[in-house]
PDB file of C-alpha atoms and ligand atoms in Angstrom:
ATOM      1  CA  UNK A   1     -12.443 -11.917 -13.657  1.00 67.00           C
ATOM      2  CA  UNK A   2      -9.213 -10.211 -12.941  1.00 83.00           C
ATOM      3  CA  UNK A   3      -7.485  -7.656 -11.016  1.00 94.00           C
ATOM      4  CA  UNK A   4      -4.655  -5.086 -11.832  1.00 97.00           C
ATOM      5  CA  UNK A   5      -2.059  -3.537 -10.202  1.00 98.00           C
ATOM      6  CA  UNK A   6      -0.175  -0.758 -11.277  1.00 98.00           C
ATOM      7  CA  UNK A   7       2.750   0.323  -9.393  1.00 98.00           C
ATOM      8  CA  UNK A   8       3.086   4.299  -8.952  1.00 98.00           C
ATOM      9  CA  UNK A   9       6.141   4.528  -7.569  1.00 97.00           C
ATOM     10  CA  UNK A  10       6.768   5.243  -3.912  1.00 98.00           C
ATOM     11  CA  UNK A  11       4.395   3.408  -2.066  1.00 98.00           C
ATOM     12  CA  UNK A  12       1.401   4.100  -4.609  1.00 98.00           C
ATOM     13  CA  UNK A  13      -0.713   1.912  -6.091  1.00 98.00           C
ATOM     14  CA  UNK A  14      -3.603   1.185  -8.519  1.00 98.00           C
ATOM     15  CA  UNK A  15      -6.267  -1.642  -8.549  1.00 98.00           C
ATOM     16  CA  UNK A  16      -8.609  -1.881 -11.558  1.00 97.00           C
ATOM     17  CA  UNK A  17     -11.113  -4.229 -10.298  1.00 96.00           C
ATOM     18  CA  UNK A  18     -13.732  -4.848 -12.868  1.00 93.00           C
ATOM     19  CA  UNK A  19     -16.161  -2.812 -10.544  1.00 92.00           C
ATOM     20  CA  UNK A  20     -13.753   0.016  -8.894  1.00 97.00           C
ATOM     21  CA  UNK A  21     -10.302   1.770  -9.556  1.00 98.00           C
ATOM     22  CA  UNK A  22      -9.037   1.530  -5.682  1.00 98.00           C
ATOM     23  CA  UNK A  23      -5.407   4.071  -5.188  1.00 98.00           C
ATOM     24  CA  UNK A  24      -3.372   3.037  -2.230  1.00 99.00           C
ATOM     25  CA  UNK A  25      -1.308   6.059  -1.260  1.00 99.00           C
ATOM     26  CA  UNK A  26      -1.619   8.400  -4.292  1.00 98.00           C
ATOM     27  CA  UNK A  27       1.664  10.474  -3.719  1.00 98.00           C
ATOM     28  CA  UNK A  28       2.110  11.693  -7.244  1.00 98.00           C
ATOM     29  CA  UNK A  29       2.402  15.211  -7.688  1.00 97.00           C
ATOM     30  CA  UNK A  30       5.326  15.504  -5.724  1.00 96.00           C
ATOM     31  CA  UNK A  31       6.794  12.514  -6.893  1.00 96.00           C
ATOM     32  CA  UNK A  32      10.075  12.540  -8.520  1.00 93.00           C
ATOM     33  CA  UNK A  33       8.566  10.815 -12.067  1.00 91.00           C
ATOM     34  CA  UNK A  34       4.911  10.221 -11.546  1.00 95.00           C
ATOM     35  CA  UNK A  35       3.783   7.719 -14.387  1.00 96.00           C
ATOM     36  CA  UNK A  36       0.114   9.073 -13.861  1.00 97.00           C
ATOM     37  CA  UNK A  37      -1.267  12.755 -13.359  1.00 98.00           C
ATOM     38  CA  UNK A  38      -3.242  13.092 -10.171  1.00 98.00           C
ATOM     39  CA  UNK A  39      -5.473  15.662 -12.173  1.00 98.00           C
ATOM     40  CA  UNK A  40      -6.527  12.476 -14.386  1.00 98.00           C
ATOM     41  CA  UNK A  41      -6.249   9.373 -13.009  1.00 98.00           C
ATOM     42  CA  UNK A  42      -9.218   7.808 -11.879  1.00 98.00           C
ATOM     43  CA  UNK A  43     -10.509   6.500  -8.512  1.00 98.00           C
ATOM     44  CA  UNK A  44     -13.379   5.038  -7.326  1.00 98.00           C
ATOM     45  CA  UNK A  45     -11.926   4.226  -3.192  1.00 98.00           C
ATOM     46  CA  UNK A  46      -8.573   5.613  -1.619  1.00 99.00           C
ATOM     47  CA  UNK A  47      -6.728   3.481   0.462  1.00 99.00           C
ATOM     48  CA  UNK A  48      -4.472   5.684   2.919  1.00 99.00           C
ATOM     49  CA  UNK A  49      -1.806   4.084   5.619  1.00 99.00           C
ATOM     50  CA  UNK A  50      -1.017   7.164   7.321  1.00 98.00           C
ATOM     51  CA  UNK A  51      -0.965  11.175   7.335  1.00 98.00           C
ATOM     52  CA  UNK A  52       3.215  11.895   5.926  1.00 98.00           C
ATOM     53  CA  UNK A  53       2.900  13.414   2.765  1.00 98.00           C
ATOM     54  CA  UNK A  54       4.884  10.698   0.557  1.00 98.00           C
ATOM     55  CA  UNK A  55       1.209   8.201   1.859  1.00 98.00           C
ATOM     56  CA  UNK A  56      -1.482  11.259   1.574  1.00 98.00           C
ATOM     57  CA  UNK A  57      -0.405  12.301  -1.082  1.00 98.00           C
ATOM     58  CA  UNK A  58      -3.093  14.003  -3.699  1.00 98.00           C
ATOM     59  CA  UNK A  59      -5.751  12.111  -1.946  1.00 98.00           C
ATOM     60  CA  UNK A  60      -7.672  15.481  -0.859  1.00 98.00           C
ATOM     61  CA  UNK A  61      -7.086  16.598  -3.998  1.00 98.00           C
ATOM     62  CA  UNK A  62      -8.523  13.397  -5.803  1.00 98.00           C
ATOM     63  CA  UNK A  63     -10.841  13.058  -3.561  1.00 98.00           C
ATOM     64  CA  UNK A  64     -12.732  16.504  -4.224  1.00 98.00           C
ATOM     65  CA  UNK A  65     -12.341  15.696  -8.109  1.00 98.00           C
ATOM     66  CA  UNK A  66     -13.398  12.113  -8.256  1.00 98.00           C
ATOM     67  CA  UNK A  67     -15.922  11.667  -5.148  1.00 98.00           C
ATOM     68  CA  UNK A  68     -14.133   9.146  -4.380  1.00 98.00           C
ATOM     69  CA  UNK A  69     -14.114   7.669  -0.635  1.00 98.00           C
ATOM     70  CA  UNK A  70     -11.211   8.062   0.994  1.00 99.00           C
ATOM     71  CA  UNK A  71     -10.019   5.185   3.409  1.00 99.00           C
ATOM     72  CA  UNK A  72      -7.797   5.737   6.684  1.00 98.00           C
ATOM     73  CA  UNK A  73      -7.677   5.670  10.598  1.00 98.00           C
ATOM     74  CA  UNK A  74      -9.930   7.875  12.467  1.00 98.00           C
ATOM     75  CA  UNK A  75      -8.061  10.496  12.799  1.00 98.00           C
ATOM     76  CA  UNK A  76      -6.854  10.789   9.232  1.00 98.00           C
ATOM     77  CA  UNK A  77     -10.055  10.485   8.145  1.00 98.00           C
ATOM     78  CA  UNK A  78     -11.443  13.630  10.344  1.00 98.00           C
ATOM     79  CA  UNK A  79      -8.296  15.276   9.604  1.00 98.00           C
ATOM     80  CA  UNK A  80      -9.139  15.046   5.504  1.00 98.00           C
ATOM     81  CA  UNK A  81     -13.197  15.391   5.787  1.00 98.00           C
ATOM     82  CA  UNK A  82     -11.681  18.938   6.968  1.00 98.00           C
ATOM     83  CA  UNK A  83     -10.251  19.727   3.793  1.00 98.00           C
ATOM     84  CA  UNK A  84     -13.685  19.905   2.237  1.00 98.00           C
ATOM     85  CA  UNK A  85     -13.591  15.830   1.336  1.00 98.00           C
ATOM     86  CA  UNK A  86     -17.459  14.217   1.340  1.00 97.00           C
ATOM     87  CA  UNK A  87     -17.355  11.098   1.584  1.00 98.00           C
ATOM     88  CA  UNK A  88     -14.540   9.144   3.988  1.00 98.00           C
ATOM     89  CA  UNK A  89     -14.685   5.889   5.993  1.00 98.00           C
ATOM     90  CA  UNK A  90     -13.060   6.051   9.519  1.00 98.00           C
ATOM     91  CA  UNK A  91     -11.152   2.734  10.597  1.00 98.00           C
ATOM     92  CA  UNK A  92      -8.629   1.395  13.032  1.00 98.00           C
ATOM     93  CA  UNK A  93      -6.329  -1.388  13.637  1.00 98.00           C
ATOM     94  CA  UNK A  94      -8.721  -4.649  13.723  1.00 98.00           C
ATOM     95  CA  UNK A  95     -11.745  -3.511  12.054  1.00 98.00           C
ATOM     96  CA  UNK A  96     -13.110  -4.683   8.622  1.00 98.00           C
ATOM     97  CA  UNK A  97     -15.240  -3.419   6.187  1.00 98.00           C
ATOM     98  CA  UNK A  98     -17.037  -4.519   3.299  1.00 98.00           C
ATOM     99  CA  UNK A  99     -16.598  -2.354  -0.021  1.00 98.00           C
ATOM    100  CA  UNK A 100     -17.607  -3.323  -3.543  1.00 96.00           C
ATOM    101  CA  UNK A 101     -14.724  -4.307  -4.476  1.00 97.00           C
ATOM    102  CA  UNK A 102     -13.694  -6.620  -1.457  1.00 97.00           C
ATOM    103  CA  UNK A 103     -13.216  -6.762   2.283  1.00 98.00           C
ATOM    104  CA  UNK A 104     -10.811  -4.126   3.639  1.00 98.00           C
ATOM    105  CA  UNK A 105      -9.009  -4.939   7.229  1.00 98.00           C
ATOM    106  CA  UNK A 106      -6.960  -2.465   8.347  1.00 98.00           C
ATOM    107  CA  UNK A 107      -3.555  -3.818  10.037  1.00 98.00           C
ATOM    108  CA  UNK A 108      -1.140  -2.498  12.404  1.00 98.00           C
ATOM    109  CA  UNK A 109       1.818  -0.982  10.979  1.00 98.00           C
ATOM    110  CA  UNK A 110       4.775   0.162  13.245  1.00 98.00           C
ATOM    111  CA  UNK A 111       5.588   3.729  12.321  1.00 98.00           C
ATOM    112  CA  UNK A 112       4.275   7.546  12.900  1.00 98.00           C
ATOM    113  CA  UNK A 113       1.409   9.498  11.768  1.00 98.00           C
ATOM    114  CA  UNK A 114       0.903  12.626  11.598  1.00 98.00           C
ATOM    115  CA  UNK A 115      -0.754  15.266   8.863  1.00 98.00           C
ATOM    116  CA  UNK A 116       0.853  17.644   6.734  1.00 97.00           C
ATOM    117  CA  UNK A 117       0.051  20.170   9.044  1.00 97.00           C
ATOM    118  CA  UNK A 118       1.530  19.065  12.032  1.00 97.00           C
ATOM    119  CA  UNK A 119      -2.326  17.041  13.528  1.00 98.00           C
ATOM    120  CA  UNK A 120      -1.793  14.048  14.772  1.00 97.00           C
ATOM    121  CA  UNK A 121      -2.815  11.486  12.179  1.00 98.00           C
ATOM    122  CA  UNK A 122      -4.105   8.472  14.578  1.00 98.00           C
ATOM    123  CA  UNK A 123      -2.010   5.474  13.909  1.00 98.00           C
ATOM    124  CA  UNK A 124       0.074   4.459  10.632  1.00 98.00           C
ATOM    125  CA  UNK A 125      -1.650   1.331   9.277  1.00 98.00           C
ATOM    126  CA  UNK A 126      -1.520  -1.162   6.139  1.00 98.00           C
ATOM    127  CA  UNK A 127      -4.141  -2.788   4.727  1.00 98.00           C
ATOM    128  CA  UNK A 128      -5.783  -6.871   3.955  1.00 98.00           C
ATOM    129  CA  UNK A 129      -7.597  -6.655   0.789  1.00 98.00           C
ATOM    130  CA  UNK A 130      -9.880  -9.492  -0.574  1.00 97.00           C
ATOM    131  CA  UNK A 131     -10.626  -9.017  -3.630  1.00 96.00           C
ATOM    132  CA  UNK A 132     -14.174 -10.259  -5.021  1.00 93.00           C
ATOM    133  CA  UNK A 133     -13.419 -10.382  -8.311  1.00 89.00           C
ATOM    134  CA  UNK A 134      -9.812 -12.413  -8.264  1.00 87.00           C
ATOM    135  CA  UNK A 135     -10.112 -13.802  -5.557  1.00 91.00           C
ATOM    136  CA  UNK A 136      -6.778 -12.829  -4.466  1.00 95.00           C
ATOM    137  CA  UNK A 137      -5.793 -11.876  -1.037  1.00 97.00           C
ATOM    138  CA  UNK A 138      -3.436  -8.491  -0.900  1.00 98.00           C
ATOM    139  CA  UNK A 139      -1.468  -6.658   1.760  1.00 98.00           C
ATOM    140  CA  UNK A 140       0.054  -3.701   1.792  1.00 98.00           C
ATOM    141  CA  UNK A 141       1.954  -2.868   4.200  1.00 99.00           C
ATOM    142  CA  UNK A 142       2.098   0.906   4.308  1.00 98.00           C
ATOM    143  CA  UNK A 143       5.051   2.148   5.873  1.00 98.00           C
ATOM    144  CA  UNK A 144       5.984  -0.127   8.839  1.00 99.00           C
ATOM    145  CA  UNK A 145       9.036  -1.790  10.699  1.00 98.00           C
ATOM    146  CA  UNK A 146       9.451  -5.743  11.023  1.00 98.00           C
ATOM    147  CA  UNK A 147       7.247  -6.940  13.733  1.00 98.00           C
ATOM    148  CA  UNK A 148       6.960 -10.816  14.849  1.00 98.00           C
ATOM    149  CA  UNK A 149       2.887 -10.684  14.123  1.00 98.00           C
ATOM    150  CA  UNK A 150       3.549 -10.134  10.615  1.00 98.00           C
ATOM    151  CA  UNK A 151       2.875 -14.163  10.805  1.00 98.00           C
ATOM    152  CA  UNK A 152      -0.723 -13.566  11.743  1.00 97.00           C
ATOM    153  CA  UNK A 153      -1.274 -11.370   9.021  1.00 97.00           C
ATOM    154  CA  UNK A 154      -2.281 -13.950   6.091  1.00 94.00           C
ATOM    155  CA  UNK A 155      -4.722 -16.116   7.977  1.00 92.00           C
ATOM    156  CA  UNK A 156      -6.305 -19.452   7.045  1.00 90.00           C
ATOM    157  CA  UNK A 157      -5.965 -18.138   3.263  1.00 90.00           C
ATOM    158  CA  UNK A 158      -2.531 -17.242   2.949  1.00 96.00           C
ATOM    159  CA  UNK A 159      -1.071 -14.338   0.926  1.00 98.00           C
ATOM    160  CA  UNK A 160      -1.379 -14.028  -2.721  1.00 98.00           C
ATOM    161  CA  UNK A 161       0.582 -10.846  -2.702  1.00 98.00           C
ATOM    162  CA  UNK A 162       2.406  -8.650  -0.156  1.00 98.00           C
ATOM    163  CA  UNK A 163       3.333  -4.857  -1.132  1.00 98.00           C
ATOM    164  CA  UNK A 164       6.062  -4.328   1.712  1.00 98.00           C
ATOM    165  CA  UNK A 165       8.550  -1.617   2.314  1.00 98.00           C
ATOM    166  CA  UNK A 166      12.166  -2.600   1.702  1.00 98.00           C
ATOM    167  CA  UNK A 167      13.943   0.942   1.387  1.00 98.00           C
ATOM    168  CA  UNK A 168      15.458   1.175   4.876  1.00 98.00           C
ATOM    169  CA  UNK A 169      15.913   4.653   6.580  1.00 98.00           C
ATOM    170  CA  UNK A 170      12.110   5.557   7.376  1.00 98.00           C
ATOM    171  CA  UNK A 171      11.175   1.653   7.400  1.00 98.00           C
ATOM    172  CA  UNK A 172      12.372  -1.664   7.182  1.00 98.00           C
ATOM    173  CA  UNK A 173      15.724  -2.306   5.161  1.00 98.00           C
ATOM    174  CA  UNK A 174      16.203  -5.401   3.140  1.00 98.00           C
ATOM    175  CA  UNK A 175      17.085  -7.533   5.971  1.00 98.00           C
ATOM    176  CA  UNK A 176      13.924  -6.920   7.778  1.00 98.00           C
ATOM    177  CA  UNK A 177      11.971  -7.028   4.598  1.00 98.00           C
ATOM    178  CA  UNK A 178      13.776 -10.393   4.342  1.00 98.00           C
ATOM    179  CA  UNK A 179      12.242 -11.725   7.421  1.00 98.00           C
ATOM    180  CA  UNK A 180       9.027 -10.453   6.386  1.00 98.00           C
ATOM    181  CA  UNK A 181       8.796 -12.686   3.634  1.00 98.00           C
ATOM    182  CA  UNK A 182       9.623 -15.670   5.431  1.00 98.00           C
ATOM    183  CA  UNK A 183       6.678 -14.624   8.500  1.00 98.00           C
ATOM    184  CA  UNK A 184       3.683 -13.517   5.625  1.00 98.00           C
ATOM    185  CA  UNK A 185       4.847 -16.510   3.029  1.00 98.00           C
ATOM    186  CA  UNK A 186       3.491 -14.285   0.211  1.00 98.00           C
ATOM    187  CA  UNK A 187       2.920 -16.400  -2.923  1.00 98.00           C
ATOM    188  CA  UNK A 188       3.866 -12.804  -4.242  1.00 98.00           C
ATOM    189  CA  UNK A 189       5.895  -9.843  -3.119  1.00 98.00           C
ATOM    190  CA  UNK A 190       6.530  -6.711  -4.593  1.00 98.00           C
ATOM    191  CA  UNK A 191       8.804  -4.617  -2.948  1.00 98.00           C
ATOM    192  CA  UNK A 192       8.174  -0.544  -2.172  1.00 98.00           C
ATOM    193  CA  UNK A 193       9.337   2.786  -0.655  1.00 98.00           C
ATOM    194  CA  UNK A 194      12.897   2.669  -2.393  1.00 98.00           C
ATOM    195  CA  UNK A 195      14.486   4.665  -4.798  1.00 96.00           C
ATOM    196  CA  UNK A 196      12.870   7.824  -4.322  1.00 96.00           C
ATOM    197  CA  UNK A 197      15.211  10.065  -2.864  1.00 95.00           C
ATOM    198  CA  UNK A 198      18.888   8.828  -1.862  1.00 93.00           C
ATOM    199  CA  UNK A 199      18.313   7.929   1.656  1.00 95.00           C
ATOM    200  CA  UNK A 200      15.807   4.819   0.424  1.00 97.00           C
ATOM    201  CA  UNK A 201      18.483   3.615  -2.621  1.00 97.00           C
ATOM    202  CA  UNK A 202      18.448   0.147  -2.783  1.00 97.00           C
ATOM    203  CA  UNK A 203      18.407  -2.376  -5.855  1.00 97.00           C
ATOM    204  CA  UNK A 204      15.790  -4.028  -6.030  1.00 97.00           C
ATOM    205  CA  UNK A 205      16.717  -6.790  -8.468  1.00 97.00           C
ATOM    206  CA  UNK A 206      19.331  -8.050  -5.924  1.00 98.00           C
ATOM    207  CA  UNK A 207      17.315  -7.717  -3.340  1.00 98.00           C
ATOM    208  CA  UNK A 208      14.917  -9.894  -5.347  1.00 98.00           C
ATOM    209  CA  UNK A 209      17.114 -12.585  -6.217  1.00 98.00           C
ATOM    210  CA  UNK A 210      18.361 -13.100  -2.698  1.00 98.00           C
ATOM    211  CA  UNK A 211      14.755 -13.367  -1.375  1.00 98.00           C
ATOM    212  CA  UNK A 212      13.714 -15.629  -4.319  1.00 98.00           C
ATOM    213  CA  UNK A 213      16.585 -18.201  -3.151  1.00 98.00           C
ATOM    214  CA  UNK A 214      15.925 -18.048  -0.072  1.00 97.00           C
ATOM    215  CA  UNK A 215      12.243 -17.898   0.368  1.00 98.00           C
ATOM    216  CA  UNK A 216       9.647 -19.705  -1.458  1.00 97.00           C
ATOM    217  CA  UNK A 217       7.901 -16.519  -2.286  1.00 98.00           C
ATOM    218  CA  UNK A 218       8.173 -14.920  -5.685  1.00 98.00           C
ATOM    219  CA  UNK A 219       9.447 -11.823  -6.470  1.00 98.00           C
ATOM    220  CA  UNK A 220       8.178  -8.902  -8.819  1.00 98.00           C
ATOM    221  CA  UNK A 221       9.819  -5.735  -9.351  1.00 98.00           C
ATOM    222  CA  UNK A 222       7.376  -4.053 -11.605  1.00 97.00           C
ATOM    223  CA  UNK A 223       8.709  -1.282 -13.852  1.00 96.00           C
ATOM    224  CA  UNK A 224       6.488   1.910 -12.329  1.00 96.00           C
ATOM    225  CA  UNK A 225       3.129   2.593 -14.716  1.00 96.00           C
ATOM    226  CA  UNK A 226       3.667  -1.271 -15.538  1.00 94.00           C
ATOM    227  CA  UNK A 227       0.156  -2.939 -15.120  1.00 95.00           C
ATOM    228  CA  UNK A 228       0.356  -6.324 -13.254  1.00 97.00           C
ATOM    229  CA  UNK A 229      -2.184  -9.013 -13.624  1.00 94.00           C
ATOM    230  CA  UNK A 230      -3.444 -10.377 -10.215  1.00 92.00           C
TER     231      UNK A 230
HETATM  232 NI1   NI B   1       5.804   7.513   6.733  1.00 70.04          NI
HETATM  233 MN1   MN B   2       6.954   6.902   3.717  1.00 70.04          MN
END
């Protein structure tokens, strides 16, 4: 059975697993070109790395409309349960937990946190994924600096694909992302947080070429709303 993944642009992300539609950081609405409307798309579990509005996103808003459970740290999670949303699941750094779809471990990620509204948002996380149904192994990295225990991060079972942050500015720049590669040895990466506004430009293709020649790892730049198969 197989997995997609559809980039959303930004940092967003859907996984149709054949028994949940999972978002990682829904920011849509306020998204330069959304390929999805956040009053339609589906979800079944929300992934969320931290509280700045580009990662939150329309989760509450999602959230109410869908059921759906919303993932995050502690203090995200009280933060959003306060916006009127039922159902969440409280983590931090370490912990795992078992959803339908897959285990979820929630990583360190080095970055800030906080809410919309100025709360403090706990600590900005990414995310280990292992997916039942493909048996694929996923990271996403959320927003996050380079940090030397990136090389712990696959395990025994090595990465099938890393979602990492290559924009620069708020996160790491393509010479970090660079080294990030080489310490996760993704069989996969697809690079995120670029392009949206002018401070993350970057071009990806190059980007993706130099990593492909100098990494073992291969490189997918998906087109945003493009569905890959996992
Ligand atoms: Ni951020
Ligand atoms: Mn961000």
């Amino acid at each position: 059975m197989t997995t997609k993944l559809t980039w959303l642009g930004h940092s967003a992300f859907k996984l149709e697993t054949p028994s949940e539609t999972v978002l990682i950081d829904p920011f849509l609405s306020e998204a330069p070109n959304p390929p999805e409307s956040p009053d339609e798309i589906a979800a079944d579990t929300i992934l969320v790395t931290h509280g700045h509005a580009d990662h939150l996103g329309d989760t509450v808003a999602i959230a109410k409309r869908t059921g759906a459970l919303v993932v995050g740290c502690f203090e995200l999670c009280r933060w959003v349960g306060a916006q009127g949303v039922q159902r969440v699941l409280p983590m931090n750094v370490g912990g795992n937990m078992i959803l339908p779809f897959g285990n979820v471990k929630m990583v360190q990620a080095i970055h800030s946190s906080t809410m919309p509204d100025g709360a403090p948002g706990g600590l900005a996380v990414g995310y280990v994924i292992d997916l039942n149904a493909s048996e694929k192994r996923l990271y996403h990295a959320g927003d996050t600096a380079l940090f030397g225990d990136m090389a712990r991060i696959p395990g025994r079972e090595g990465l099938d694909w890393a979602l990492i942050p290559v924009g620069d500015c708020f996160t790491m720049g393509p010479e970090d992302a660079l080294d990030a590669v080489r310490l996760l040895k993704p069989h996969h990466v697809v690079p995120m947080h670029y392009g949206t506004w002018p401070p993350i430009e970057l071009d990806a293709k190059k980007w993706a070429a130099t990593t492909e020649k100098t990494t073992e790892a291969r490189v997918v730049v998906p087109e945003m709303g493009e569905a890959l198969e996992l």
